[in-house]
CSV table of C-alpha atoms in Angstrom, one decimal:
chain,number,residue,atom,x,y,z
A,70,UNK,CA,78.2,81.4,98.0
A,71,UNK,CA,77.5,77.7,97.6
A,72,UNK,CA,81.2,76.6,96.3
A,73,UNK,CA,83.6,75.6,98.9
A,74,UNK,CA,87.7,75.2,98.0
A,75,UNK,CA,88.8,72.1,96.5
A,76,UNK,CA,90.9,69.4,98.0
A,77,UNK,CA,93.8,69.4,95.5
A,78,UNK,CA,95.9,71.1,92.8
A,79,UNK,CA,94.6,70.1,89.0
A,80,UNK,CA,97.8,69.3,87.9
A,81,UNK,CA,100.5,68.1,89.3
A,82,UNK,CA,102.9,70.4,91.1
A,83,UNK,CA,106.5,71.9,89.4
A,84,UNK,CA,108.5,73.6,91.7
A,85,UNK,CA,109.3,76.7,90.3
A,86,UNK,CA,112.5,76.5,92.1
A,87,UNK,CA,114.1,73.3,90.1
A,88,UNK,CA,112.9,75.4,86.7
A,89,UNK,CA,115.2,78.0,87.9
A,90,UNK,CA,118.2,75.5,88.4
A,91,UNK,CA,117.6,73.6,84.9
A,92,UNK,CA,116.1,76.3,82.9
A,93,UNK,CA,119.3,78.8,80.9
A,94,UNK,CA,117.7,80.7,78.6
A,95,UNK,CA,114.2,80.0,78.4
A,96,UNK,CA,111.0,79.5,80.0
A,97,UNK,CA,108.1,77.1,80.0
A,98,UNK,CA,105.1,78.6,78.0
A,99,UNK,CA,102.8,78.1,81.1
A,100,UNK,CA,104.6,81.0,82.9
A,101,UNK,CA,104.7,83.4,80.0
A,102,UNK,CA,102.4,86.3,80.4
A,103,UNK,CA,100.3,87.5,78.1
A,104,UNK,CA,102.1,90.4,76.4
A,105,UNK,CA,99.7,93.4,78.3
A,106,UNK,CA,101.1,91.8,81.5
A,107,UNK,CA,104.3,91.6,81.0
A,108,UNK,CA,106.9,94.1,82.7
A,109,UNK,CA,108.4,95.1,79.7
A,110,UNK,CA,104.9,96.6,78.3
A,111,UNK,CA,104.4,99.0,81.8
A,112,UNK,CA,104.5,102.6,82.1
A,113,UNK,CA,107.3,102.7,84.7
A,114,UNK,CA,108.1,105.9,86.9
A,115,UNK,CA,111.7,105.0,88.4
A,116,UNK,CA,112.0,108.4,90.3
A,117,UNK,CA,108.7,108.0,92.3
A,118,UNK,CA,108.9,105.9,95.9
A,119,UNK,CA,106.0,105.4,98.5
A,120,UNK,CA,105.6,107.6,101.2
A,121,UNK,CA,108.1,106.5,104.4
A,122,UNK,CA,107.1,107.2,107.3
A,123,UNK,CA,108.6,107.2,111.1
A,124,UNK,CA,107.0,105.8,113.5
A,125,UNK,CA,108.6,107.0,116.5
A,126,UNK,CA,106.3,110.4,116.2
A,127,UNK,CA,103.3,108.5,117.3
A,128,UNK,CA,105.2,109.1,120.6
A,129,UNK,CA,106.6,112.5,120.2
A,130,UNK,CA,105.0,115.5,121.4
A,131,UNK,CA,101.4,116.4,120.3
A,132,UNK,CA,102.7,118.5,116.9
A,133,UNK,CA,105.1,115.7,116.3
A,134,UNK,CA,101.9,112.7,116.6
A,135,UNK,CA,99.8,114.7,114.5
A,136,UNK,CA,101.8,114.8,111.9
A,137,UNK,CA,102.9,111.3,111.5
A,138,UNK,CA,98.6,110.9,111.8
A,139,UNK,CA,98.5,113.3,109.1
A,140,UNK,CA,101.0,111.4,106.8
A,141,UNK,CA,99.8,108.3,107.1
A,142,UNK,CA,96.2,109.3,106.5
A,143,UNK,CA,97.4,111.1,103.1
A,144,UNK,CA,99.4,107.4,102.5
A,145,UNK,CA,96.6,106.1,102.9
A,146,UNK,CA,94.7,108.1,100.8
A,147,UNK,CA,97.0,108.8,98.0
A,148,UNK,CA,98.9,105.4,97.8
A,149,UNK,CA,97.2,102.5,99.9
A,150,UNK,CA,101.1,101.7,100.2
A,151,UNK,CA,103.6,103.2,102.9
A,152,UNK,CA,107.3,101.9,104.2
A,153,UNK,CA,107.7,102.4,108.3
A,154,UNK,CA,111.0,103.0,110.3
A,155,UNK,CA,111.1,103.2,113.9
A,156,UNK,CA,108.0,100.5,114.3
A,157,UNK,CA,109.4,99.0,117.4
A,158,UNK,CA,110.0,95.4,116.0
A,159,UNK,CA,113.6,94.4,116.5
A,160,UNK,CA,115.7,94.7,113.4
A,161,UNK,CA,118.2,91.5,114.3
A,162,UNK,CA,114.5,89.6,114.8
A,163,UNK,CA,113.5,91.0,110.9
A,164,UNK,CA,116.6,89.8,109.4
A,165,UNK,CA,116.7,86.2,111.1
A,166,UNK,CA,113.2,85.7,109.7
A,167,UNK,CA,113.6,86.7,106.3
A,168,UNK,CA,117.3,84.5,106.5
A,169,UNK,CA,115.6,81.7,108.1
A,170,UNK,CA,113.2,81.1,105.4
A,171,UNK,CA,116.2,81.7,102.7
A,172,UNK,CA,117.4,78.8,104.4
A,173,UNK,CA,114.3,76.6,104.1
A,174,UNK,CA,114.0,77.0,100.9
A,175,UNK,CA,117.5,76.0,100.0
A,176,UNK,CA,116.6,73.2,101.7
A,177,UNK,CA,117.2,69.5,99.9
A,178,UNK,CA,113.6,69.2,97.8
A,179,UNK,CA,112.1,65.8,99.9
A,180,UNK,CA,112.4,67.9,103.1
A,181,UNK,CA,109.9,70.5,101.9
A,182,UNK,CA,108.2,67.9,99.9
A,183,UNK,CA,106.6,66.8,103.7
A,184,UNK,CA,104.8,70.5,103.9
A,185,UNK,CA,103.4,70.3,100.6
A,186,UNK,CA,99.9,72.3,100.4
A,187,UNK,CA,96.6,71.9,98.9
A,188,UNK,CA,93.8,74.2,97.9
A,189,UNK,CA,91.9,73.6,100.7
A,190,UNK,CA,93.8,75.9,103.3
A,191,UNK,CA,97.1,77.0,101.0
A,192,UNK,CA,98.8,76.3,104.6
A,193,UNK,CA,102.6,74.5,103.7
A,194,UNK,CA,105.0,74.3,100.5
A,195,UNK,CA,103.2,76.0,97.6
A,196,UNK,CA,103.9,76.7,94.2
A,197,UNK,CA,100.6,78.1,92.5
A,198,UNK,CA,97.8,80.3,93.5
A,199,UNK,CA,93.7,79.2,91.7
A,200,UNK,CA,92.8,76.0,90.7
A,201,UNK,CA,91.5,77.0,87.1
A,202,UNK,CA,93.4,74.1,84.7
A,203,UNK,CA,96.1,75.5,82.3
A,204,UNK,CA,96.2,79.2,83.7
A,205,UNK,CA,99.3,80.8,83.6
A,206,UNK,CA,101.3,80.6,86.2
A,207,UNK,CA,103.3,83.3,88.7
A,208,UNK,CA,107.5,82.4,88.9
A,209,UNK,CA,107.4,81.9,92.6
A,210,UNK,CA,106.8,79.1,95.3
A,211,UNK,CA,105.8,80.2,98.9
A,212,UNK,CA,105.1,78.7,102.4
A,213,UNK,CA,101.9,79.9,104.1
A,214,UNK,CA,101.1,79.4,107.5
A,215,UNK,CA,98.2,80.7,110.4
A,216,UNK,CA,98.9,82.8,113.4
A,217,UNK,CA,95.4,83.5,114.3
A,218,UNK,CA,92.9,82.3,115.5
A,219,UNK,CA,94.8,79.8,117.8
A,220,UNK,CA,92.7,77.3,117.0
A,221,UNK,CA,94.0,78.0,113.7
A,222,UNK,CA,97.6,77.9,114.2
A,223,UNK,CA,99.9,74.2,114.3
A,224,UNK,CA,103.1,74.7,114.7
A,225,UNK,CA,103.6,71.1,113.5
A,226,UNK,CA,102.5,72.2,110.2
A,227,UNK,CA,105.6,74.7,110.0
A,228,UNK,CA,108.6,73.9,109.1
A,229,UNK,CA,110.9,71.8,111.8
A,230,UNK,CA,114.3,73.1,109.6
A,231,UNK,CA,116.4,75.1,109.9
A,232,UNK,CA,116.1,74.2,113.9
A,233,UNK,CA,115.5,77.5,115.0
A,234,UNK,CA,112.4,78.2,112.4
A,235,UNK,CA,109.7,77.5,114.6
A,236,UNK,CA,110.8,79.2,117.6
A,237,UNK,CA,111.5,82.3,115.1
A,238,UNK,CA,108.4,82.7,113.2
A,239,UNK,CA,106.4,82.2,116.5
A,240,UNK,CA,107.9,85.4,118.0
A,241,UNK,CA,108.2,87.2,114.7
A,242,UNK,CA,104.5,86.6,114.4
A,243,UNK,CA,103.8,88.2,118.4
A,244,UNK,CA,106.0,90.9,117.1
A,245,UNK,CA,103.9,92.0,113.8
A,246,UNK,CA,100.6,91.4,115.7
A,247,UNK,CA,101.2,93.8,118.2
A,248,UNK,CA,102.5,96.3,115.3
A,249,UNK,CA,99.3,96.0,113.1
A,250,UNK,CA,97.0,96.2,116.2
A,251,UNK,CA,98.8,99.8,116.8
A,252,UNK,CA,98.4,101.0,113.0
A,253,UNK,CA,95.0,99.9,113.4
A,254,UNK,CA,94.0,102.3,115.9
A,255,UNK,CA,96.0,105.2,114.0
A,256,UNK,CA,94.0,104.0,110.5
A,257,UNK,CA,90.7,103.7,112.7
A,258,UNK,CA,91.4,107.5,114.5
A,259,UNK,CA,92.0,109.0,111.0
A,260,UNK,CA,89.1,108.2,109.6
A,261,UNK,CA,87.5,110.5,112.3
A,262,UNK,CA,86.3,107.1,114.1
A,263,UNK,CA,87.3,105.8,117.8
A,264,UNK,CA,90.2,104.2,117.8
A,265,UNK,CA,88.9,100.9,118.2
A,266,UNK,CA,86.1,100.8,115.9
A,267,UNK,CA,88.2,99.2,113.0
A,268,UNK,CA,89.4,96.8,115.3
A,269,UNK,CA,85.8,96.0,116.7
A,270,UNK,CA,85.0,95.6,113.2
A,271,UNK,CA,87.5,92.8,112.3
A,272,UNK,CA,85.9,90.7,115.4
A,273,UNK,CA,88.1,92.3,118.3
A,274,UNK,CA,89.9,90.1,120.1
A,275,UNK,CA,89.5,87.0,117.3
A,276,UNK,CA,91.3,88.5,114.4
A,277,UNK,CA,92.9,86.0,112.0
A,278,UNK,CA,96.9,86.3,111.2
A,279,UNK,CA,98.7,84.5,108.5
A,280,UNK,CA,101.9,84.6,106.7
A,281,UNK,CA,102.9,83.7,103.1
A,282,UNK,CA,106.8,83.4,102.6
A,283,UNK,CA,107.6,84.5,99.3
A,284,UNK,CA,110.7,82.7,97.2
A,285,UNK,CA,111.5,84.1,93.8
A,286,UNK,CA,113.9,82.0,92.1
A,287,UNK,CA,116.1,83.6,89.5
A,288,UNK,CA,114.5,83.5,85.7
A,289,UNK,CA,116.2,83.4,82.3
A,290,UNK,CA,113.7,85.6,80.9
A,291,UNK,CA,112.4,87.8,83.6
A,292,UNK,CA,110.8,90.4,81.0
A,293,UNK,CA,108.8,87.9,80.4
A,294,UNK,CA,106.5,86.9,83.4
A,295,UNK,CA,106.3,87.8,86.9
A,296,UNK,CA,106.8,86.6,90.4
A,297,UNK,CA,103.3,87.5,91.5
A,298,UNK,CA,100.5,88.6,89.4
A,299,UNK,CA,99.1,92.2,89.9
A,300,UNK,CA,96.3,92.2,92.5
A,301,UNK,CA,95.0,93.6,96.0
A,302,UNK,CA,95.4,91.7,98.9
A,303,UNK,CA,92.2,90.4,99.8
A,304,UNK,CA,93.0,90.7,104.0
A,305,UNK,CA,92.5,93.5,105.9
A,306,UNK,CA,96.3,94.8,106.0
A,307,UNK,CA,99.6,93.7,104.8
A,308,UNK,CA,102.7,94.4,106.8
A,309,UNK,CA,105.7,93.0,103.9
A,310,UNK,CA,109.5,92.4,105.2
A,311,UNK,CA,110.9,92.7,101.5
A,312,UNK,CA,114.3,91.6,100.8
A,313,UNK,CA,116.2,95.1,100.9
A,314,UNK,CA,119.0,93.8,98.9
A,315,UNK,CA,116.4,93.2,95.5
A,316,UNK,CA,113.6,95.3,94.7
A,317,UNK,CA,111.0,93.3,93.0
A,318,UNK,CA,107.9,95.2,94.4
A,319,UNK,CA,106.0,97.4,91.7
A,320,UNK,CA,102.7,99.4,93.0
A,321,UNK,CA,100.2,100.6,90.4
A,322,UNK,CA,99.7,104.6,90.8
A,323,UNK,CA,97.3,105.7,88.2
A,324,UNK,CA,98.2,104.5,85.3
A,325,UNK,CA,102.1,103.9,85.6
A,326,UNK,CA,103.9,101.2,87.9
A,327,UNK,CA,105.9,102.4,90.8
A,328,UNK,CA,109.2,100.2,91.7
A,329,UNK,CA,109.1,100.1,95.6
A,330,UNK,CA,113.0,101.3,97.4
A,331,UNK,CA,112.4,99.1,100.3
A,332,UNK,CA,114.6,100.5,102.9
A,333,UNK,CA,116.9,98.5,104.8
A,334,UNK,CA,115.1,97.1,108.3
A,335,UNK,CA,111.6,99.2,107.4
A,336,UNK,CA,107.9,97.7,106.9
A,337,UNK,CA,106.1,98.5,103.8
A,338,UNK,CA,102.6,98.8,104.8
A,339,UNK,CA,99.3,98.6,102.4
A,340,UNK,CA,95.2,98.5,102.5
A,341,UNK,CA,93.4,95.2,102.1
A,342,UNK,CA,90.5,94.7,100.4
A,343,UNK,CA,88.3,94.1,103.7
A,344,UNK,CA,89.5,97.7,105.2
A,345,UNK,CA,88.6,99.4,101.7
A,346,UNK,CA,84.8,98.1,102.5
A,347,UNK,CA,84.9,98.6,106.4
A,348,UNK,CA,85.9,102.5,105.7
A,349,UNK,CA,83.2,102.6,103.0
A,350,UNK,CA,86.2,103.5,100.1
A,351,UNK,CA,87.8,106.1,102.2
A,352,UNK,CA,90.9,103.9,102.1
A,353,UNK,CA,91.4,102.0,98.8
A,354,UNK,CA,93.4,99.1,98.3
A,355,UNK,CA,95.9,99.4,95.7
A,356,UNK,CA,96.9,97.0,92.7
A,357,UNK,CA,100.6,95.4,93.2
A,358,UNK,CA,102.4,92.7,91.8
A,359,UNK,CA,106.6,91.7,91.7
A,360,UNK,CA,109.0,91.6,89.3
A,361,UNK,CA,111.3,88.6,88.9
A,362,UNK,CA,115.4,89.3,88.3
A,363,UNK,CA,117.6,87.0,86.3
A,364,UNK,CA,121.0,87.1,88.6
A,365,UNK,CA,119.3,87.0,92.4
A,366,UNK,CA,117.2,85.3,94.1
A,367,UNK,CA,114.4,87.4,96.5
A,368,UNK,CA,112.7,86.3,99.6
A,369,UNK,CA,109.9,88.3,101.0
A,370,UNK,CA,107.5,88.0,104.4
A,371,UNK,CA,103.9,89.1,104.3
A,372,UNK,CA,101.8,89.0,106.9
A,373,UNK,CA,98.2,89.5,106.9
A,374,UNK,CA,96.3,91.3,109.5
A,375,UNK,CA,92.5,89.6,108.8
A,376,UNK,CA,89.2,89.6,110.2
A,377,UNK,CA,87.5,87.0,112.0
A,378,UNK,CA,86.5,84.9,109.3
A,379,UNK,CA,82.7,84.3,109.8
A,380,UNK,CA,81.1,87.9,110.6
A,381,UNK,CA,80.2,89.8,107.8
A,382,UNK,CA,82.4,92.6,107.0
A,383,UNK,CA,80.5,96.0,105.6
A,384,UNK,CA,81.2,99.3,105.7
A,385,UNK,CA,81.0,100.7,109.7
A,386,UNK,CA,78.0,102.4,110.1
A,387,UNK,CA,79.8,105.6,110.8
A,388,UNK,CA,80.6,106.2,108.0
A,389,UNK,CA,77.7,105.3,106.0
A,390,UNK,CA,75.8,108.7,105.5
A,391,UNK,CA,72.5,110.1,103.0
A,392,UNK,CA,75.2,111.6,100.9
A,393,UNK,CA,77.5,108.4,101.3
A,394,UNK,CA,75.4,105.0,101.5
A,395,UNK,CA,76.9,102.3,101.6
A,396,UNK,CA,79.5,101.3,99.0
A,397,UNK,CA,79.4,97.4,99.3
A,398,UNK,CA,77.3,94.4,100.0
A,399,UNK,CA,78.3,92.3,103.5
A,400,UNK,CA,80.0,89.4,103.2
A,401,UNK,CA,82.0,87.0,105.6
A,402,UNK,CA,86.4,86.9,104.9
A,403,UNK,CA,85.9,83.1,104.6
A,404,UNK,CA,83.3,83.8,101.6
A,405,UNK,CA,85.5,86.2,99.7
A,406,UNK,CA,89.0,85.1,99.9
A,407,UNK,CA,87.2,81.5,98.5
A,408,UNK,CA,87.3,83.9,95.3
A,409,UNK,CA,91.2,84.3,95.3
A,410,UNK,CA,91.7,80.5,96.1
A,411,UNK,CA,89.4,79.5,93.4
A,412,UNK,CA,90.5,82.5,90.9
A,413,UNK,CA,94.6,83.6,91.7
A,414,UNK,CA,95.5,87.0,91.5
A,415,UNK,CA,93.2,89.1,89.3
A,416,UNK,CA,94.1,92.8,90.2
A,417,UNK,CA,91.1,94.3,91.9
A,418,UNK,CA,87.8,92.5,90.7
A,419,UNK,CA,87.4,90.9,93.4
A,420,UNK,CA,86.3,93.9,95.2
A,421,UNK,CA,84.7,95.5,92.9
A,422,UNK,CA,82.4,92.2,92.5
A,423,UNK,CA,81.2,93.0,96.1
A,424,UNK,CA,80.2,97.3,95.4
A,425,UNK,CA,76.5,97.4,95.8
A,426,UNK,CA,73.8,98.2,93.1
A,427,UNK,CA,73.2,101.6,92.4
């Protein structure tokens, strides 16, 4: 891939924030979706939830472990999405995060002016994802940041307000390492493979780690766009700190939209694109996209557990067998997530464009 990502935004910036506080009843024509997109043309099933799953039996007795192996596996087969309870991270620490970056984001403009991104890294203040002119756009604005590599992450580049926002999302970020690095092994073991083979094949100890705060401001006409467009994360696995208080989630299960219940203090969990080609499609990543709400305001965390971003990622050889070749053509994380910079959310083409010739 001989394209590399741009240095800046093709038009100028609108914070989708100040459209919430001036627009009443309407919205601007760039953030209407085209009418097959739109939330009020979806199959909905509102009794259906994801699978949730406790934790604390991966340190119960033997029957207990193997069954909370044994539901996660069918999660991950079935769904590509599950919520976790009893995952160890602190619930106080869960809710200061997701609070602390409320508070950022009400935040006088000129102060998150100074962490305004570009397309280059997405890292700061963001309101768009792509760089194609005149696309329509998603009714959000975000702040992404690095974790990993260290020589990745600058705390200087995150916000320095509220006071204690730094300080926070540093051990937030130690927290929901340590977490994805133990669902790892569980994901790697069910696929009948060592436990750290998935691991290995993310680069070991030089994983990547990143975060993209998620602000949806309230919208006059919420039936009519949405806060993110439907896609697959392009990562490797996505732990999400919803806001409990305003579902907004929706996961595509065949051919119907499923409106997550995120449970008060629990991680919802999915596949990435890069673990769909390391287990050669055993685990599939799943389309997902959010709804927007006209009375409140959501704010949502999602971390992304990544591989090192310069080794090609293929499917492990393990699993690559004469009655199951490989599924998909190698190719480095910096090489294909330049296709979701480049291209925004476009449900699941991106992986598809890597499945081998048959």
């Amino acid at each position: 891939m001989t394209k590399s990502s741009p240095q800046d935004w093709p038009e100028p910036i609108v914070r989708v924030q100040s459209l919430s506080e001036r627009c009443t009843d309407s919205i601007p024509d760039r953030y209407i979706k085209p009418i097959s997109d739109r939330p009020s043309s979806a199959v909905l099933d509102d009794d259906a939830n994801i699978p949730i799953i406790d934790l604390a039996g991966l340190c119960g007795d033997p029957e207990a472990r193997a069954s909370t192996l044994s539901q996660i596996s069918e999660a991950c087969n079935e769904w590509g999405f599950f919520q976790i309870v009893n995952h160890g991270v602190s619930p106080q620490l869960m809710d200061m995060a997701r609070e602390t970056w409320r508070q950022f984001f009400h935040m006088p403009v000129e102060v998150k002016q100074q962490y305004a991104n570009s397309p280059k890294t997405y890292e700061g203040y963001g309101s768009r994802l792509g760089i194609e002119k005149g696309a329509i756009l998603d009714w959000s604005d975000y702040y992404f940041l690095h974790y990993l590599p260290l020589s990745l992450k600058d705390c200087n580049k995150w916000p320095s307000q509220p006071p204690s926002c730094r300080e926070v999302c540093d051990e937030y970020g130690r927290e929901v390492v340590k977490l994805c690095g133990r669902l790892m092994k569980v994901l790697s073991i069910n696929l009948g493979l060592e436990e750290d083979v998935l691991e290995k094949g993310f680069g070991g100890e030089d994983v990547g780690a990143c975060m993209r705060v998620n602000y949806y401001p309230k919208c006059p006409r919420p039936e009519l766009t949405l806060g993110l467009s439907s896609h697959s994360d392009p990562g490797g696995m996505t732990l999400l700190l919803s806001d409990d208080q305003v579902p907004g989630l929706q996961v595509r299960k065949g051919d119907k939209w499923i409106t997550v219940k995120p449970l008060p203090h629990a991680f919802i969990v999915n596949i990435g694109d890069q673990i769909q080609v390391l287990s050669n499609g055993n685990y599939k990543s799943v389309e997902h996209r959010v709804l927007v709400n006209s009375n409140k305001e959501r704010v949502s965390l999602a971390f992304f557990y990544n591989p090192k971003s310069n080794i090609p990622i293929e499917p492990v050889k393990e699993l690559v067998k004469p009655d199951k070749p490989a599924l998909y053509t190698p190719m480095t994380f910096d090489e294909y997530r330049l296709f979701i910079r480049l291209r925004g959310p476009c449900g699941k083409s991106h992986v598809d464009s890597l499945k081998s010739p048959r």
